[in-house]
Amino acid sequence: MIPAAFDYQVADSADAAVAALVSHGDEAKLLAGGHSLIPLMRFRLATPAVLVDIGRLSDLSYITDAGDHIAIGALTRHRDLETSELLGAQAPLMAAVAGQVGDPQVRHRGTLGGSLAHGDPASDLPAALLACGGSLVARGPNGDRTIDAADFFTGFLETALAADEMLTEIRVPKAAGIGWSFQKFNRRAQDWAIVGAAVQLGDAPKVALINMGSVPMRSAAVEAALASGAAASDAASVAGDGAEPPEDLNGDAEYRRHLARVLVGRGIEEAQS
Amino acid sequence: MKVEMTVNGESRSADVEPRTLLVHFLRDDLGLTGTNIGCDTSSCGACTVHIDGESVKSCTVLAVQADGADVTTIEGLAGGGELHPMQEAFMECHGLQCGYCTPGMVMAATSLLSENPDVDEAGVREGLEGNLCRCTGYHNIVKAVLSVGGDGS
Ligand SMILES: Cc1cc2nc3c(=O)[nH]c(=O)nc-3n(C[C@H](O)[C@H](O)[C@H](O)COP(=O)(O)OP(=O)(O)OC[C@H]3O[C@@H](n4cnc5c(N)ncnc54)[C@H](O)[C@@H]3O)c2cc1C
Ligand code: FES
Ligand code: FES
């Protein structure tokens, strides 16, 4: 299927992209790798009047050592995250999760900023960033602001970004030597997670859940249990508490709560080993 | 809108609507019908081509996004009257039956080997997870790839 017609503009800088968003308002959408937006447009679930292509902003594709954190340009592709030695050494959870997204063709096009801005509760990288305790830099007409990952995902496919803001950078605290695990459960190769869990230990252990509600989320109950020294199995037993996961052909809510308990248990055990 | 790109080594240009998908540009504007379309959901990989040497699903890229890029399709793989070794291998190992998935499989497989020349069998299976085949059961496709490169060759 073919998207509805739109005007196409190429942005030659982040500021130009923001200016285009300001002048077109809700009519415009940024286009990064296009691997969430183009499928939606093909089904006419999204019909933006203007597409502002930021995919050519190569100066926003980078992975650099910024002291206490790794700074990642919003236009960095999953493939570049997956293969980065720096990221693999300093924030191994992010690199490992990027390597689990979709398939190689998807990873050659999709970007970190696009995946986060899309805010799909079924996607992998939002959970990874939550478990890493990362933050995001958004540029708007009045300059840059930093948003904690924990405050970024606000509703189903909704984020804290304003209509005239663009993500420019993602910051991931260094975590070399800290235990982590990523558990993605699906039935067929290439599929999205039916349920998934990202775990990173350390001083403040973090556990994020995939596809367990309308937003990418952390499990406060599991984190509290871990912080109070609970054993892996006890902490995992509360992983589904309070969650209202979606129901579909792959499973109902109770099945997903069961999966969350199993996957979080495996994740904590792997991260501790 | 005018787009210009190198396709199989030749500079090609055309006027397209911005909403034109790369796969339609290749098939309908350039007549390169070796690249197939097998789904509406970006899942099957039949449309896989290379952009700047890397495998992509051309049904999920706009032609305007590939403006200025170097695109290779299945038609561009053979050279000087000789099949590409991967095409030979698919033939030798019986890596196809109906052949519908084959152009995409071959393009995904050549991209995989260029990124990971020492790939093992599990890596080939994972590396081709974006390509669906309804006929072969994949086994002979994996054999074909490993006969060209990876740790099997
Ligand atoms: C077949 C297939 C399988 C997939 N499997 C998985 C999977 O298993 N796990 C998974 O997590 N994901 C999966 N994905 C999604 C993939 O990871 C997408 O690449 C990613 O979600 C979106 O990134 P993008 O760069 O392609 O964004 P786009 O599609 O270009 O944009 C997505 C949204 O974000 C906005 N946006 C993009 N960049 C910015 C920015 N810098 N600032 C503000 N807004 C921005 C756009 O306006 C749009 O609304 C899959 C996709 C496909 C096609
Ligand atoms: S036609 Fe199926 S993935 Fe492109
Ligand atoms: S050979 Fe028929 S789909 Fe693969």
Short mmCIF file of C-alpha atoms and ligand atoms in Angstrom, two decimals:
data_model
loop_
_atom_site.label_atom_id
_atom_site.label_comp_id
_atom_site.label_asym_id
_atom_site.label_seq_id
_atom_site.Cartn_x
_atom_site.Cartn_y
_atom_site.Cartn_z
CA MET A 1 0.00 0.00 0.00
CA ILE A 2 1.06 3.55 -0.71
CA PRO A 3 1.05 6.48 1.72
CA ALA A 4 -1.31 9.43 1.24
CA ALA A 5 0.32 12.35 -0.56
CA PHE A 6 2.47 14.76 1.47
CA ASP A 7 4.97 17.55 0.96
CA TYR A 8 8.55 16.45 1.47
CA GLN A 9 11.25 18.68 2.88
CA VAL A 10 14.86 17.87 3.69
CA ALA A 11 16.17 19.51 6.86
CA ASP A 12 19.85 20.46 6.66
CA SER A 13 20.20 21.06 10.40
CA ALA A 14 18.36 20.31 13.64
CA ASP A 15 17.45 24.00 13.91
CA ALA A 16 15.97 23.95 10.41
CA ALA A 17 13.93 20.87 11.35
CA VAL A 18 12.59 22.61 14.46
CA ALA A 19 11.79 25.73 12.40
CA ALA A 20 9.82 23.55 9.97
CA LEU A 21 7.90 22.01 12.88
CA VAL A 22 7.12 25.48 14.24
CA SER A 23 5.83 26.73 10.91
CA HIS A 24 3.71 23.66 10.05
CA GLY A 25 2.41 22.80 13.54
CA ASP A 26 0.56 19.49 13.88
CA GLU A 27 0.55 18.98 10.11
CA ALA A 28 4.22 18.02 10.02
CA LYS A 29 6.11 14.91 11.11
CA LEU A 30 9.81 14.30 11.31
CA LEU A 31 11.11 11.39 9.23
CA ALA A 32 14.21 9.64 10.58
CA GLY A 33 14.73 6.00 9.53
CA GLY A 34 11.07 5.74 8.61
CA HIS A 35 10.72 2.22 10.01
CA SER A 36 7.84 3.06 12.29
CA LEU A 37 6.38 6.00 10.39
CA ILE A 38 6.35 4.62 6.83
CA PRO A 39 4.54 1.38 7.83
CA LEU A 40 1.91 3.54 9.60
CA MET A 41 1.61 5.82 6.57
CA ARG A 42 1.22 2.85 4.25
CA PHE A 43 -1.80 1.76 6.26
CA ARG A 44 -2.95 5.41 6.34
CA LEU A 45 -2.88 5.26 10.13
CA ALA A 46 -0.70 8.34 9.84
CA THR A 47 -1.36 10.97 7.17
CA PRO A 48 0.98 13.89 7.80
CA ALA A 49 0.68 16.76 5.31
CA VAL A 50 4.39 17.51 5.53
CA LEU A 51 7.35 15.18 6.12
CA VAL A 52 10.54 16.81 7.33
CA ASP A 53 13.39 14.42 6.55
CA ILE A 54 16.06 14.52 9.26
CA GLY A 55 17.62 11.28 8.04
CA ARG A 56 20.47 13.13 6.35
CA LEU A 57 21.68 14.90 9.52
CA SER A 58 24.85 12.84 9.78
CA ASP A 59 26.20 15.18 12.48
CA LEU A 60 23.50 13.73 14.75
CA SER A 61 24.80 10.19 14.25
CA TYR A 62 27.50 9.57 16.84
CA ILE A 63 28.41 7.58 19.94
CA THR A 64 30.89 9.42 22.15
CA ASP A 65 32.43 9.22 25.61
CA ALA A 66 31.15 12.20 27.59
CA GLY A 67 32.75 11.52 30.98
CA ASP A 68 30.13 9.95 33.22
CA HIS A 69 27.88 8.99 30.32
CA ILE A 70 27.85 7.91 26.70
CA ALA A 71 26.29 10.50 24.40
CA ILE A 72 24.41 9.12 21.41
CA GLY A 73 23.14 11.25 18.54
CA ALA A 74 19.41 10.84 17.94
CA LEU A 75 19.98 9.79 14.33
CA THR A 76 22.30 6.90 15.27
CA ARG A 77 21.04 3.69 13.70
CA HIS A 78 20.38 0.46 15.61
CA ARG A 79 23.17 -1.18 13.58
CA ASP A 80 25.69 1.41 14.79
CA LEU A 81 24.63 0.90 18.41
CA GLU A 82 24.84 -2.87 18.05
CA THR A 83 28.39 -2.77 16.66
CA SER A 84 29.86 0.08 18.75
CA GLU A 85 32.80 -1.08 20.87
CA LEU A 86 32.47 1.96 23.10
CA LEU A 87 28.79 1.29 23.80
CA GLY A 88 29.42 -2.45 24.19
CA ALA A 89 32.02 -1.71 26.88
CA GLN A 90 30.31 1.17 28.71
CA ALA A 91 26.59 0.56 28.28
CA PRO A 92 26.37 -3.07 27.19
CA LEU A 93 22.61 -3.33 27.76
CA MET A 94 21.90 -0.64 25.13
CA ALA A 95 24.19 -2.29 22.57
CA ALA A 96 22.76 -5.77 23.18
CA VAL A 97 19.16 -4.59 22.91
CA ALA A 98 19.85 -2.70 19.68
CA GLY A 99 21.07 -5.99 18.22
CA GLN A 100 17.70 -7.61 19.03
CA VAL A 101 15.54 -5.08 17.22
CA GLY A 102 13.68 -6.50 14.21
CA ASP A 103 16.05 -7.84 11.58
CA PRO A 104 19.26 -6.60 9.90
CA GLN A 105 17.36 -4.61 7.28
CA VAL A 106 15.41 -2.80 10.02
CA ARG A 107 18.60 -2.16 11.99
CA HIS A 108 20.25 -0.64 8.90
CA ARG A 109 17.56 2.08 8.78
CA GLY A 110 15.91 2.56 12.18
CA THR A 111 17.34 5.15 14.57
CA LEU A 112 17.48 5.41 18.36
CA GLY A 113 15.76 8.81 18.36
CA GLY A 114 12.96 7.49 16.14
CA SER A 115 12.39 4.44 18.31
CA LEU A 116 12.20 6.54 21.49
CA ALA A 117 10.08 9.33 19.99
CA HIS A 118 7.66 6.74 18.63
CA GLY A 119 7.19 5.52 22.22
CA ASP A 120 5.72 2.12 21.39
CA PRO A 121 5.25 0.03 24.58
CA ALA A 122 6.09 -3.08 22.52
CA SER A 123 9.47 -1.80 21.35
CA ASP A 124 12.81 -2.71 22.83
CA LEU A 125 14.98 0.40 23.05
CA PRO A 126 12.64 2.47 25.27
CA ALA A 127 12.82 -0.30 27.89
CA ALA A 128 16.59 -0.44 27.55
CA LEU A 129 16.94 3.30 28.12
CA LEU A 130 14.63 3.11 31.16
CA ALA A 131 16.69 0.29 32.67
CA CYS A 132 19.90 2.22 32.02
CA GLY A 133 18.51 5.30 33.78
CA GLY A 134 19.20 7.42 30.70
CA SER A 135 17.98 10.83 29.63
CA LEU A 136 17.06 12.58 26.40
CA VAL A 137 17.91 16.00 24.99
CA ALA A 138 15.10 17.73 23.09
CA ARG A 139 15.57 20.83 20.98
CA GLY A 140 12.70 23.28 20.57
CA PRO A 141 12.30 26.85 19.37
CA ASN A 142 13.57 28.08 22.76
CA GLY A 143 16.64 25.85 22.92
CA ASP A 144 17.51 22.53 24.51
CA ARG A 145 16.06 20.77 27.53
CA THR A 146 16.92 17.44 29.13
CA ILE A 147 14.21 14.93 30.00
CA ASP A 148 14.70 11.95 32.28
CA ALA A 149 13.76 8.70 30.55
CA ALA A 150 11.44 7.96 33.50
CA ASP A 151 9.40 11.09 32.62
CA PHE A 152 9.51 10.71 28.82
CA PHE A 153 6.83 8.13 27.99
CA THR A 154 3.46 9.67 28.83
CA GLY A 155 0.78 7.63 27.02
CA PHE A 156 0.18 5.16 24.21
CA LEU A 157 2.56 6.36 21.45
CA GLU A 158 2.82 9.66 23.35
CA THR A 159 5.90 11.25 24.82
CA ALA A 160 6.89 14.39 26.67
CA LEU A 161 8.04 15.94 23.36
CA ALA A 162 6.05 19.00 22.25
CA ALA A 163 4.90 19.12 18.62
CA ASP A 164 7.74 21.54 17.81
CA GLU A 165 10.50 19.62 19.59
CA MET A 166 13.05 17.21 18.19
CA LEU A 167 15.31 14.75 19.99
CA THR A 168 18.96 15.50 19.35
CA GLU A 169 20.85 13.37 21.88
CA ILE A 170 20.38 10.42 24.20
CA ARG A 171 22.56 10.08 27.31
CA VAL A 172 23.29 6.72 28.87
CA PRO A 173 25.16 6.60 32.21
CA LYS A 174 28.29 4.47 32.06
CA ALA A 175 27.68 1.01 33.48
CA ALA A 176 30.84 -1.00 32.83
CA GLY A 177 30.99 -4.02 35.13
CA ILE A 178 27.38 -3.66 36.31
CA GLY A 179 25.19 -6.75 35.83
CA TRP A 180 22.46 -6.54 33.19
CA SER A 181 20.15 -8.78 31.20
CA PHE A 182 17.71 -8.49 28.34
CA GLN A 183 14.91 -11.03 27.99
CA LYS A 184 12.74 -10.86 24.89
CA PHE A 185 10.04 -13.46 24.47
CA ASN A 186 8.49 -14.04 21.08
CA ARG A 187 7.35 -17.05 19.11
CA ARG A 188 8.78 -16.34 15.69
CA ALA A 189 12.04 -14.88 14.48
CA GLN A 190 11.90 -11.13 13.81
CA ASP A 191 8.73 -10.63 15.86
CA TRP A 192 8.23 -7.93 18.42
CA ALA A 193 8.34 -9.02 22.07
CA ILE A 194 5.14 -10.57 23.39
CA VAL A 195 6.65 -9.51 26.70
CA GLY A 196 10.20 -8.44 27.44
CA ALA A 197 12.29 -7.31 30.38
CA ALA A 198 15.43 -5.20 30.64
CA VAL A 199 17.37 -5.38 33.89
CA GLN A 200 20.35 -3.36 35.09
CA LEU A 201 21.66 -3.81 38.64
CA GLY A 202 24.04 -1.44 40.47
CA ASP A 203 23.33 0.96 43.34
CA ALA A 204 19.75 1.52 42.18
CA PRO A 205 18.63 -1.61 40.30
CA LYS A 206 16.25 -0.89 37.45
CA VAL A 207 13.80 -3.23 35.75
CA ALA A 208 11.83 -2.17 32.68
CA LEU A 209 9.01 -4.09 31.03
CA ILE A 210 8.07 -4.34 27.36
CA ASN A 211 4.44 -4.67 26.27
CA MET A 212 3.04 -4.73 29.80
CA GLY A 213 0.92 -1.60 29.54
CA SER A 214 0.18 1.39 27.34
CA VAL A 215 3.69 2.85 27.81
CA PRO A 216 7.24 1.54 28.13
CA MET A 217 7.51 1.30 31.92
CA ARG A 218 9.65 0.46 34.89
CA SER A 219 8.39 -1.98 37.50
CA ALA A 220 8.38 -0.04 40.76
CA ALA A 221 7.41 -3.16 42.74
CA VAL A 222 10.34 -5.25 41.50
CA GLU A 223 12.79 -2.38 41.94
CA ALA A 224 11.62 -1.80 45.53
CA ALA A 225 11.98 -5.50 46.30
CA LEU A 226 15.51 -5.59 44.87
CA ALA A 227 16.49 -2.45 46.74
CA SER A 228 15.40 -4.05 49.99
CA GLY A 229 17.57 -7.07 49.28
CA ALA A 230 14.90 -9.56 48.17
CA ALA A 231 16.02 -12.74 46.42
CA ALA A 232 15.61 -12.88 42.64
CA SER A 233 12.58 -15.15 42.77
CA ASP A 234 10.80 -13.02 45.39
CA ALA A 235 11.47 -9.81 43.49
CA ALA A 236 10.29 -11.40 40.23
CA SER A 237 7.06 -12.64 41.80
CA VAL A 238 5.69 -9.08 41.91
CA ALA A 239 6.64 -8.24 38.29
CA GLY A 240 3.07 -8.39 37.00
CA ASP A 241 1.54 -6.52 39.94
CA GLY A 242 -0.62 -3.60 38.90
CA ALA A 243 0.25 -4.03 35.22
CA GLU A 244 -2.53 -3.86 32.65
CA PRO A 245 -0.98 -5.44 29.59
CA PRO A 246 -2.65 -5.56 26.18
CA GLU A 247 -4.52 -8.66 25.06
CA ASP A 248 -4.14 -10.07 21.56
CA LEU A 249 -3.75 -13.34 19.66
CA ASN A 250 -0.41 -13.93 21.37
CA GLY A 251 -1.85 -13.96 24.83
CA ASP A 252 -4.27 -12.47 27.34
CA ALA A 253 -3.37 -10.22 30.23
CA GLU A 254 -2.88 -13.03 32.74
CA TYR A 255 -0.52 -14.85 30.36
CA ARG A 256 1.49 -11.66 29.94
CA ARG A 257 1.68 -11.14 33.73
CA HIS A 258 2.95 -14.72 34.00
CA LEU A 259 5.55 -14.05 31.31
CA ALA A 260 6.65 -10.88 33.09
CA ARG A 261 7.29 -12.84 36.30
CA VAL A 262 9.23 -15.54 34.45
CA LEU A 263 11.29 -13.15 32.33
CA VAL A 264 12.10 -10.77 35.17
CA GLY A 265 13.19 -13.76 37.26
CA ARG A 266 15.49 -15.00 34.50
CA GLY A 267 16.74 -11.47 33.93
CA ILE A 268 17.64 -10.82 37.55
CA GLU A 269 19.36 -14.19 37.83
CA GLU A 270 21.39 -13.59 34.68
CA ALA A 271 22.29 -10.05 35.75
CA GLN A 272 23.44 -11.31 39.16
CA SER A 273 25.56 -14.14 37.77
CA MET B 1 10.10 15.76 -7.30
CA LYS B 2 13.30 14.86 -9.11
CA VAL B 3 15.37 12.02 -7.66
CA GLU B 4 18.73 10.90 -8.89
CA MET B 5 20.61 7.83 -7.71
CA THR B 6 23.10 5.29 -8.90
CA VAL B 7 21.33 2.01 -9.59
CA ASN B 8 23.49 -1.00 -10.43
CA GLY B 9 26.34 1.32 -11.35
CA GLU B 10 24.34 3.58 -13.66
CA SER B 11 23.08 7.03 -12.84
CA ARG B 12 19.27 7.07 -13.03
CA SER B 13 16.85 9.87 -12.42
CA ALA B 14 13.11 10.41 -12.61
CA ASP B 15 10.35 12.68 -11.43
CA VAL B 16 8.46 10.96 -8.62
CA GLU B 17 5.80 11.83 -6.10
CA PRO B 18 7.41 12.04 -2.64
CA ARG B 19 5.17 9.17 -1.49
CA THR B 20 6.67 6.77 -4.06
CA LEU B 21 8.25 3.80 -2.32
CA LEU B 22 11.72 2.84 -3.49
CA VAL B 23 10.47 -0.58 -4.56
CA HIS B 24 7.90 1.02 -6.88
CA PHE B 25 10.50 3.40 -8.28
CA LEU B 26 12.76 0.44 -9.08
CA ARG B 27 10.02 -1.74 -10.54
CA ASP B 28 7.70 0.76 -12.21
CA ASP B 29 9.95 3.67 -13.18
CA LEU B 30 13.14 1.75 -13.92
CA GLY B 31 11.60 -1.57 -14.98
CA LEU B 32 13.80 -3.53 -12.58
CA THR B 33 11.21 -6.15 -11.69
CA GLY B 34 13.66 -8.61 -10.13
CA THR B 35 12.91 -6.98 -6.77
CA ASN B 36 9.67 -8.52 -5.54
CA ILE B 37 6.89 -7.31 -3.25
CA GLY B 38 5.57 -10.00 -0.92
CA CYS B 39 3.73 -8.18 1.85
CA ASP B 40 2.25 -4.94 3.13
CA THR B 41 3.83 -5.12 6.55
CA SER B 42 7.61 -4.78 6.02
CA SER B 43 8.02 -8.39 7.15
CA CYS B 44 8.84 -10.66 4.21
CA GLY B 45 12.09 -9.22 2.85
CA ALA B 46 11.27 -10.09 -0.79
CA CYS B 47 11.97 -6.44 -1.63
CA THR B 48 15.48 -6.40 -0.13
CA VAL B 49 18.05 -4.32 -2.04
CA HIS B 50 21.31 -2.69 -0.98
CA ILE B 51 21.60 1.01 -0.23
CA ASP B 52 25.26 1.98 0.01
CA GLY B 53 26.12 -1.69 0.38
CA GLU B 54 23.68 -2.52 3.18
CA SER B 55 20.49 -4.58 2.99
CA VAL B 56 17.23 -2.62 3.31
CA LYS B 57 13.58 -3.38 2.65
CA SER B 58 12.83 -1.18 -0.35
CA CYS B 59 9.09 -1.21 0.47
CA THR B 60 9.88 0.72 3.65
CA VAL B 61 12.08 3.41 2.12
CA LEU B 62 10.80 6.35 0.09
CA ALA B 63 12.49 6.88 -3.26
CA VAL B 64 13.25 10.45 -2.14
CA GLN B 65 15.13 9.07 0.89
CA ALA B 66 17.46 7.27 -1.52
CA ASP B 67 18.17 10.41 -3.54
CA GLY B 68 21.92 10.50 -4.12
CA ALA B 69 22.45 6.95 -2.85
CA ASP B 70 24.12 3.95 -4.43
CA VAL B 71 21.48 1.24 -4.90
CA THR B 72 22.10 -2.35 -5.96
CA THR B 73 19.29 -4.70 -6.96
CA ILE B 74 19.41 -8.38 -7.85
CA GLU B 75 19.93 -7.36 -11.50
CA GLY B 76 23.18 -5.64 -10.52
CA LEU B 77 24.77 -8.61 -8.80
CA ALA B 78 25.89 -10.66 -11.79
CA GLY B 79 28.76 -9.16 -13.75
CA GLY B 80 30.40 -9.84 -17.11
CA GLY B 81 27.98 -12.62 -17.98
CA GLU B 82 28.82 -14.52 -14.77
CA LEU B 83 26.38 -15.13 -11.96
CA HIS B 84 27.42 -13.83 -8.54
CA PRO B 85 28.80 -16.67 -6.36
CA MET B 86 25.74 -16.37 -4.11
CA GLN B 87 23.43 -16.87 -7.08
CA GLU B 88 25.49 -19.91 -8.15
CA ALA B 89 25.31 -21.29 -4.62
CA PHE B 90 21.51 -20.97 -4.41
CA MET B 91 21.35 -22.92 -7.69
CA GLU B 92 23.89 -25.58 -6.61
CA CYS B 93 22.39 -26.12 -3.15
CA HIS B 94 18.77 -26.05 -4.32
CA GLY B 95 18.19 -22.95 -2.19
CA LEU B 96 14.99 -22.08 -4.01
CA GLN B 97 11.78 -23.66 -5.16
CA CYS B 98 9.22 -21.14 -6.45
CA GLY B 99 11.91 -18.45 -6.37
CA TYR B 100 9.73 -15.65 -5.10
CA CYS B 101 11.83 -14.95 -2.02
CA THR B 102 15.13 -15.55 -3.80
CA PRO B 103 16.12 -12.04 -4.97
CA GLY B 104 15.57 -10.72 -1.45
CA MET B 105 17.32 -13.71 0.14
CA VAL B 106 20.35 -13.30 -2.09
CA MET B 107 20.59 -9.58 -1.39
CA ALA B 108 20.20 -10.11 2.37
CA ALA B 109 22.78 -12.91 2.29
CA THR B 110 25.43 -10.90 0.42
CA SER B 111 24.98 -7.98 2.83
CA LEU B 112 25.27 -10.36 5.78
CA LEU B 113 28.53 -11.88 4.53
CA SER B 114 30.06 -8.51 3.79
CA GLU B 115 29.38 -7.45 7.38
CA ASN B 116 30.28 -10.73 8.97
CA PRO B 117 32.58 -12.86 6.79
CA ASP B 118 33.06 -15.46 9.58
CA VAL B 119 29.38 -15.96 10.36
CA ASP B 120 28.37 -19.44 11.60
CA GLU B 121 25.19 -21.36 10.88
CA ALA B 122 23.22 -19.82 13.74
CA GLY B 123 24.38 -16.41 12.58
CA VAL B 124 23.14 -17.07 9.05
CA ARG B 125 19.74 -18.12 10.36
CA GLU B 126 19.53 -14.98 12.50
CA GLY B 127 20.93 -12.79 9.77
CA LEU B 128 18.18 -13.90 7.40
CA GLU B 129 15.37 -13.51 9.92
CA GLY B 130 13.97 -10.58 7.97
CA ASN B 131 13.34 -12.80 4.94
CA LEU B 132 10.50 -15.28 4.73
CA CYS B 133 10.44 -18.32 2.46
CA ARG B 134 7.25 -20.30 2.00
CA CYS B 135 8.85 -23.21 0.17
CA THR B 136 12.30 -24.39 1.16
CA GLY B 137 12.19 -24.67 4.94
CA TYR B 138 15.34 -22.50 4.87
CA HIS B 139 17.78 -25.38 5.26
CA ASN B 140 19.17 -25.26 1.74
CA ILE B 141 19.27 -21.47 1.79
CA VAL B 142 21.49 -21.61 4.87
CA LYS B 143 23.64 -24.26 3.16
CA ALA B 144 23.99 -22.04 0.10
CA VAL B 145 25.12 -19.05 2.13
CA LEU B 146 27.64 -21.09 4.11
CA SER B 147 29.06 -22.53 0.90
CA VAL B 148 30.02 -19.02 -0.24
CA GLY B 149 31.31 -17.59 3.04
CA GLY B 150 31.13 -17.77 6.78
CA ASP B 151 32.81 -20.45 8.81
CA GLY B 152 31.42 -23.19 6.57
CA SER B 153 33.40 -22.32 3.45
C1 LIG C 1 9.69 -5.24 10.19
C2 LIG C 1 9.97 -4.40 11.39
C3 LIG C 1 10.29 -5.00 12.59
C4 LIG C 1 10.56 -4.26 13.71
N1 LIG C 1 10.85 -4.90 14.87
C5 LIG C 1 11.11 -4.18 15.97
C6 LIG C 1 11.45 -4.84 17.20
O1 LIG C 1 11.52 -6.07 17.28
N2 LIG C 1 11.69 -4.05 18.28
C7 LIG C 1 11.63 -2.68 18.22
O2 LIG C 1 11.88 -2.04 19.23
N3 LIG C 1 11.36 -2.03 17.09
C8 LIG C 1 11.08 -2.75 15.95
N4 LIG C 1 10.79 -2.08 14.80
C9 LIG C 1 10.71 -0.59 14.80
C10 LIG C 1 12.07 0.00 14.49
O3 LIG C 1 12.91 -0.13 15.58
C11 LIG C 1 11.98 1.48 14.09
O4 LIG C 1 13.15 1.77 13.41
C12 LIG C 1 11.97 2.49 15.18
O5 LIG C 1 10.92 2.19 16.06
C13 LIG C 1 11.73 3.89 14.64
O6 LIG C 1 12.92 4.55 14.28
P1 LIG C 1 13.00 5.33 12.90
O7 LIG C 1 14.28 6.05 12.88
O8 LIG C 1 12.74 4.39 11.81
O9 LIG C 1 11.83 6.39 13.09
P2 LIG C 1 10.71 6.98 12.09
O10 LIG C 1 9.82 5.90 11.61
O11 LIG C 1 11.36 7.84 11.07
O12 LIG C 1 9.94 7.90 13.11
C14 LIG C 1 9.14 7.35 14.14
C15 LIG C 1 8.44 8.49 14.90
O13 LIG C 1 9.37 9.24 15.65
C16 LIG C 1 9.42 10.60 15.21
N5 LIG C 1 10.85 10.96 15.23
C17 LIG C 1 11.85 10.33 14.57
N6 LIG C 1 13.04 10.87 14.91
C18 LIG C 1 12.77 11.86 15.79
C19 LIG C 1 13.59 12.79 16.51
N7 LIG C 1 14.93 12.79 16.39
N8 LIG C 1 12.97 13.68 17.33
C20 LIG C 1 11.62 13.67 17.48
N9 LIG C 1 10.81 12.81 16.82
C21 LIG C 1 11.37 11.93 16.00
C22 LIG C 1 8.77 10.60 13.85
O14 LIG C 1 8.17 11.86 13.56
C23 LIG C 1 7.75 9.49 13.98
O15 LIG C 1 6.61 9.96 14.64
C24 LIG C 1 10.51 -2.82 13.65
C25 LIG C 1 10.21 -2.20 12.44
C26 LIG C 1 9.93 -2.97 11.32
C27 LIG C 1 9.61 -2.25 10.04
S1 FES C 2 7.60 -6.43 0.45
FE1 FES C 2 7.56 -7.60 2.27
S2 FES C 2 9.16 -6.62 3.39
FE2 FES C 2 9.08 -5.39 1.64
S1 FES C 3 11.45 -20.43 -2.78
FE1 FES C 3 9.31 -20.06 -2.72
S2 FES C 3 9.20 -18.53 -1.20
FE2 FES C 3 11.24 -19.15 -1.05
#
